[in-house]
mmCIF file of C-alpha atoms and ligand atoms in Angstrom:
data_model
loop_
_atom_site.group_PDB
_atom_site.id
_atom_site.type_symbol
_atom_site.label_atom_id
_atom_site.label_comp_id
_atom_site.label_asym_id
_atom_site.label_seq_id
_atom_site.Cartn_x
_atom_site.Cartn_y
_atom_site.Cartn_z
ATOM 1 C CA MET C 1 -83.575 83.528 10.084
ATOM 2 C CA ILE C 2 -86.071 83.028 12.909
ATOM 3 C CA ALA C 3 -88.408 80.030 12.776
ATOM 4 C CA ILE C 4 -91.794 80.781 14.323
ATOM 5 C CA GLY C 5 -94.808 78.614 15.067
ATOM 6 C CA CYS C 6 -97.921 78.472 17.200
ATOM 7 C CA ASP C 7 -101.167 76.640 17.811
ATOM 8 C CA HIS C 8 -104.636 78.205 17.928
ATOM 9 C CA GLY C 9 -104.040 79.396 21.510
ATOM 10 C CA GLY C 10 -101.002 81.349 20.350
ATOM 11 C CA TYR C 11 -102.209 82.513 16.960
ATOM 12 C CA GLY C 12 -103.222 86.044 18.001
ATOM 13 C CA LEU C 13 -99.970 86.718 19.824
ATOM 14 C CA LYS C 14 -97.971 85.281 16.940
ATOM 15 C CA GLN C 15 -99.508 87.949 14.678
ATOM 16 C CA GLU C 16 -98.130 90.610 17.031
ATOM 17 C CA ILE C 17 -94.679 89.009 17.026
ATOM 18 C CA LEU C 18 -94.755 88.763 13.220
ATOM 19 C CA ARG C 19 -95.545 92.478 13.058
ATOM 20 C CA TYR C 20 -92.515 93.181 15.273
ATOM 21 C CA LEU C 21 -90.243 90.972 13.129
ATOM 22 C CA GLN C 22 -91.437 92.739 9.978
ATOM 23 C CA GLU C 23 -90.934 96.207 11.474
ATOM 24 C CA GLN C 24 -87.434 95.248 12.605
ATOM 25 C CA LYS C 25 -86.701 93.648 9.217
ATOM 26 C CA ILE C 26 -85.746 90.398 10.967
ATOM 27 C CA PRO C 27 -86.050 87.513 8.471
ATOM 28 C CA TYR C 28 -88.394 84.728 9.590
ATOM 29 C CA LYS C 29 -90.161 81.624 8.370
ATOM 30 C CA ASP C 30 -93.683 80.998 9.675
ATOM 31 C CA PHE C 31 -94.420 77.297 10.221
ATOM 32 C CA GLY C 32 -98.091 77.846 11.118
ATOM 33 C CA CYS C 33 -100.699 77.436 12.285
ATOM 34 C CA TYR C 34 -102.421 80.031 10.135
ATOM 35 C CA GLY C 35 -105.745 80.561 11.895
ATOM 36 C CA GLU C 36 -107.745 80.059 15.063
ATOM 37 C CA ALA C 37 -109.127 76.599 14.290
ATOM 38 C CA ALA C 38 -108.126 74.089 16.965
ATOM 39 C CA CYS C 39 -104.928 72.216 16.113
ATOM 40 C CA ASP C 40 -102.167 70.191 17.759
ATOM 41 C CA TYR C 41 -99.219 72.166 19.175
ATOM 42 C CA PRO C 42 -96.632 69.320 18.993
ATOM 43 C CA LEU C 43 -96.735 69.466 15.188
ATOM 44 C CA TYR C 44 -95.680 73.126 15.111
ATOM 45 C CA ALA C 45 -93.219 72.656 17.969
ATOM 46 C CA LYS C 46 -91.476 69.832 16.107
ATOM 47 C CA ALA C 47 -91.354 71.732 12.806
ATOM 48 C CA VAL C 48 -89.707 74.776 14.406
ATOM 49 C CA ALA C 49 -87.467 72.685 16.666
ATOM 50 C CA LYS C 50 -86.204 70.621 13.721
ATOM 51 C CA GLU C 51 -85.377 73.784 11.763
ATOM 52 C CA VAL C 52 -83.366 75.136 14.706
ATOM 53 C CA ALA C 53 -81.677 71.820 15.560
ATOM 54 C CA GLU C 54 -80.571 71.396 11.933
ATOM 55 C CA GLY C 55 -79.100 74.899 11.926
ATOM 56 C CA LYS C 56 -81.495 76.154 9.239
ATOM 57 C CA ALA C 57 -82.847 78.758 11.656
ATOM 58 C CA GLU C 58 -80.701 80.737 14.052
ATOM 59 C CA LYS C 59 -83.420 80.776 16.726
ATOM 60 C CA GLY C 60 -87.088 79.919 17.125
ATOM 61 C CA ILE C 61 -90.207 81.357 18.731
ATOM 62 C CA LEU C 62 -93.127 79.119 19.739
ATOM 63 C CA ILE C 63 -96.480 80.216 21.129
ATOM 64 C CA CYS C 64 -99.423 78.185 22.432
ATOM 65 C CA GLY C 65 -102.077 79.059 25.013
ATOM 66 C CA THR C 66 -99.776 78.677 27.995
ATOM 67 C CA GLY C 67 -96.425 78.143 26.276
ATOM 68 C CA ILE C 68 -96.083 74.964 28.307
ATOM 69 C CA GLY C 69 -97.110 72.207 25.893
ATOM 70 C CA ILE C 70 -95.307 73.725 22.935
ATOM 71 C CA SER C 71 -92.064 74.158 24.934
ATOM 72 C CA MET C 72 -92.261 70.595 26.261
ATOM 73 C CA ALA C 73 -92.660 69.241 22.738
ATOM 74 C CA ALA C 74 -89.805 71.363 21.359
ATOM 75 C CA ASN C 75 -87.465 70.200 24.101
ATOM 76 C CA LYS C 76 -87.876 66.572 22.969
ATOM 77 C CA VAL C 77 -85.774 67.424 19.906
ATOM 78 C CA LYS C 78 -82.037 66.930 20.501
ATOM 79 C CA GLY C 79 -80.053 70.145 20.450
ATOM 80 C CA VAL C 80 -83.057 72.295 21.270
ATOM 81 C CA ARG C 81 -83.045 74.390 24.419
ATOM 82 C CA CYS C 82 -86.492 75.932 24.517
ATOM 83 C CA ALA C 83 -87.163 78.400 27.342
ATOM 84 C CA LEU C 84 -90.654 79.387 28.466
ATOM 85 C CA CYS C 85 -90.388 83.058 29.440
ATOM 86 C CA HIS C 86 -93.038 85.480 30.578
ATOM 87 C CA ASP C 87 -90.720 88.152 31.948
ATOM 88 C CA CYS C 88 -87.765 90.144 30.655
ATOM 89 C CA PHE C 89 -85.298 88.945 33.300
ATOM 90 C CA SER C 90 -85.799 85.283 32.350
ATOM 91 C CA ALA C 91 -85.534 86.047 28.628
ATOM 92 C CA GLU C 92 -82.161 87.717 29.156
ATOM 93 C CA ALA C 93 -80.902 85.135 31.655
ATOM 94 C CA THR C 94 -81.774 82.146 29.498
ATOM 95 C CA ARG C 95 -79.725 83.573 26.620
ATOM 96 C CA LEU C 96 -76.773 84.502 28.864
ATOM 97 C CA HIS C 97 -76.729 81.278 30.890
ATOM 98 C CA ASN C 98 -78.475 78.528 28.897
ATOM 99 C CA ASP C 99 -77.847 79.703 25.323
ATOM 100 C CA ALA C 100 -81.548 78.942 24.768
ATOM 101 C CA ASN C 101 -82.274 78.653 21.065
ATOM 102 C CA ILE C 102 -86.081 78.747 21.181
ATOM 103 C CA LEU C 103 -88.331 81.118 23.123
ATOM 104 C CA ALA C 104 -91.778 79.874 24.141
ATOM 105 C CA MET C 105 -94.602 82.093 25.346
ATOM 106 C CA GLY C 106 -98.269 81.687 26.203
ATOM 107 C CA GLY C 107 -100.742 83.737 24.209
ATOM 108 C CA ARG C 108 -103.246 83.453 27.071
ATOM 109 C CA VAL C 109 -100.648 84.534 29.633
ATOM 110 C CA VAL C 110 -98.868 87.666 28.393
ATOM 111 C CA GLY C 111 -100.091 90.719 26.554
ATOM 112 C CA PRO C 112 -98.571 91.814 23.250
ATOM 113 C CA GLY C 113 -96.491 94.691 24.652
ATOM 114 C CA LEU C 114 -94.628 92.514 27.120
ATOM 115 C CA ALA C 115 -94.353 89.622 24.657
ATOM 116 C CA VAL C 116 -92.691 91.815 22.025
ATOM 117 C CA LYS C 117 -90.238 93.132 24.631
ATOM 118 C CA ILE C 118 -89.441 89.567 25.747
ATOM 119 C CA ALA C 119 -88.874 88.489 22.132
ATOM 120 C CA ASP C 120 -86.671 91.531 21.463
ATOM 121 C CA ILE C 121 -84.490 90.770 24.492
ATOM 122 C CA PHE C 122 -84.312 87.081 23.603
ATOM 123 C CA LEU C 123 -83.273 87.761 20.002
ATOM 124 C CA HIS C 124 -80.674 90.396 20.856
ATOM 125 C CA THR C 125 -78.941 88.974 23.922
ATOM 126 C CA PRO C 126 -75.833 86.906 23.127
ATOM 127 C CA PHE C 127 -74.749 83.814 25.086
ATOM 128 C CA SER C 128 -72.242 84.882 27.754
ATOM 129 C CA GLY C 129 -69.791 82.194 26.625
ATOM 130 C CA GLU C 130 -68.617 81.771 30.197
ATOM 131 C CA GLU C 131 -66.960 78.416 30.877
ATOM 132 C CA ARG C 132 -69.264 77.438 33.750
ATOM 133 C CA HIS C 133 -72.358 78.032 31.655
ATOM 134 C CA GLN C 134 -70.934 76.156 28.658
ATOM 135 C CA ARG C 135 -69.977 73.256 30.951
ATOM 136 C CA ARG C 136 -73.543 73.045 32.267
ATOM 137 C CA ILE C 137 -74.998 73.158 28.773
ATOM 138 C CA ASN C 138 -72.635 70.341 27.760
ATOM 139 C CA LEU C 139 -73.800 68.312 30.766
ATOM 140 C CA MET C 140 -77.419 68.993 29.829
ATOM 141 C CA GLU C 141 -76.777 67.917 26.242
ATOM 142 C CA GLY C 142 -75.104 64.673 27.415
ATOM 143 C CA GLU C 143 -71.753 65.675 25.948
ATOM 144 C CA ASP C 144 -69.851 64.664 29.091
ATOM 145 C CA GLY C 145 -69.513 61.026 28.028
ATOM 146 C CA ASN C 146 -72.394 59.957 30.266
ATOM 147 C CA GLU C 147 -75.981 59.334 29.339
ATOM 148 C CA ASN C 148 -77.355 61.080 32.431
HETATM 149 C C1 RB5 M 201 -104.965 74.523 23.659
HETATM 150 O O1 RB5 M 201 -106.248 74.683 24.181
HETATM 151 C C2 RB5 M 201 -103.945 74.545 24.773
HETATM 152 O O2 RB5 M 201 -104.012 73.376 25.511
HETATM 153 C C3 RB5 M 201 -102.561 74.777 24.229
HETATM 154 O O3 RB5 M 201 -102.534 75.959 23.495
HETATM 155 C C4 RB5 M 201 -101.451 74.883 25.235
HETATM 156 O O4 RB5 M 201 -101.749 75.805 26.227
HETATM 157 C C5 RB5 M 201 -100.929 73.623 25.770
HETATM 158 O O5 RB5 M 201 -99.987 73.582 26.579
#
């Protein structure tokens, strides 16, 4: 299951991504927001991030105006590796190298065609599993015995 959320700046693009998920029969849970009234992106970021960190969702997608605020907020949740991607190369690379578990995009930055392609790549690219990438993820997650 894919957890998805947005703020008002990402609402329109989220509708396009929802259409793609439905067409592809990819199960999802929509954590809001549900309209274009101004709202606070950290609330939706935290809801989706928590779902992913607790293993209830396999991956997440977060959309705000720029993708910046919502990705910053998601990355405050331990175990979340949220990648802000506005191109296909980054979407593939962050799955292969960082095992990113949440994709963030900006609804005021990318058009729907590119955004759907980015989401498709993100959802279908597996982690490479290579030792050097896993080691770096472990270091990032503080699983090396050090706090830094
Ligand atoms: C809302 O206007 C906007 O600040 C928000 O969607 C996002 O871009 C923040 O990073």
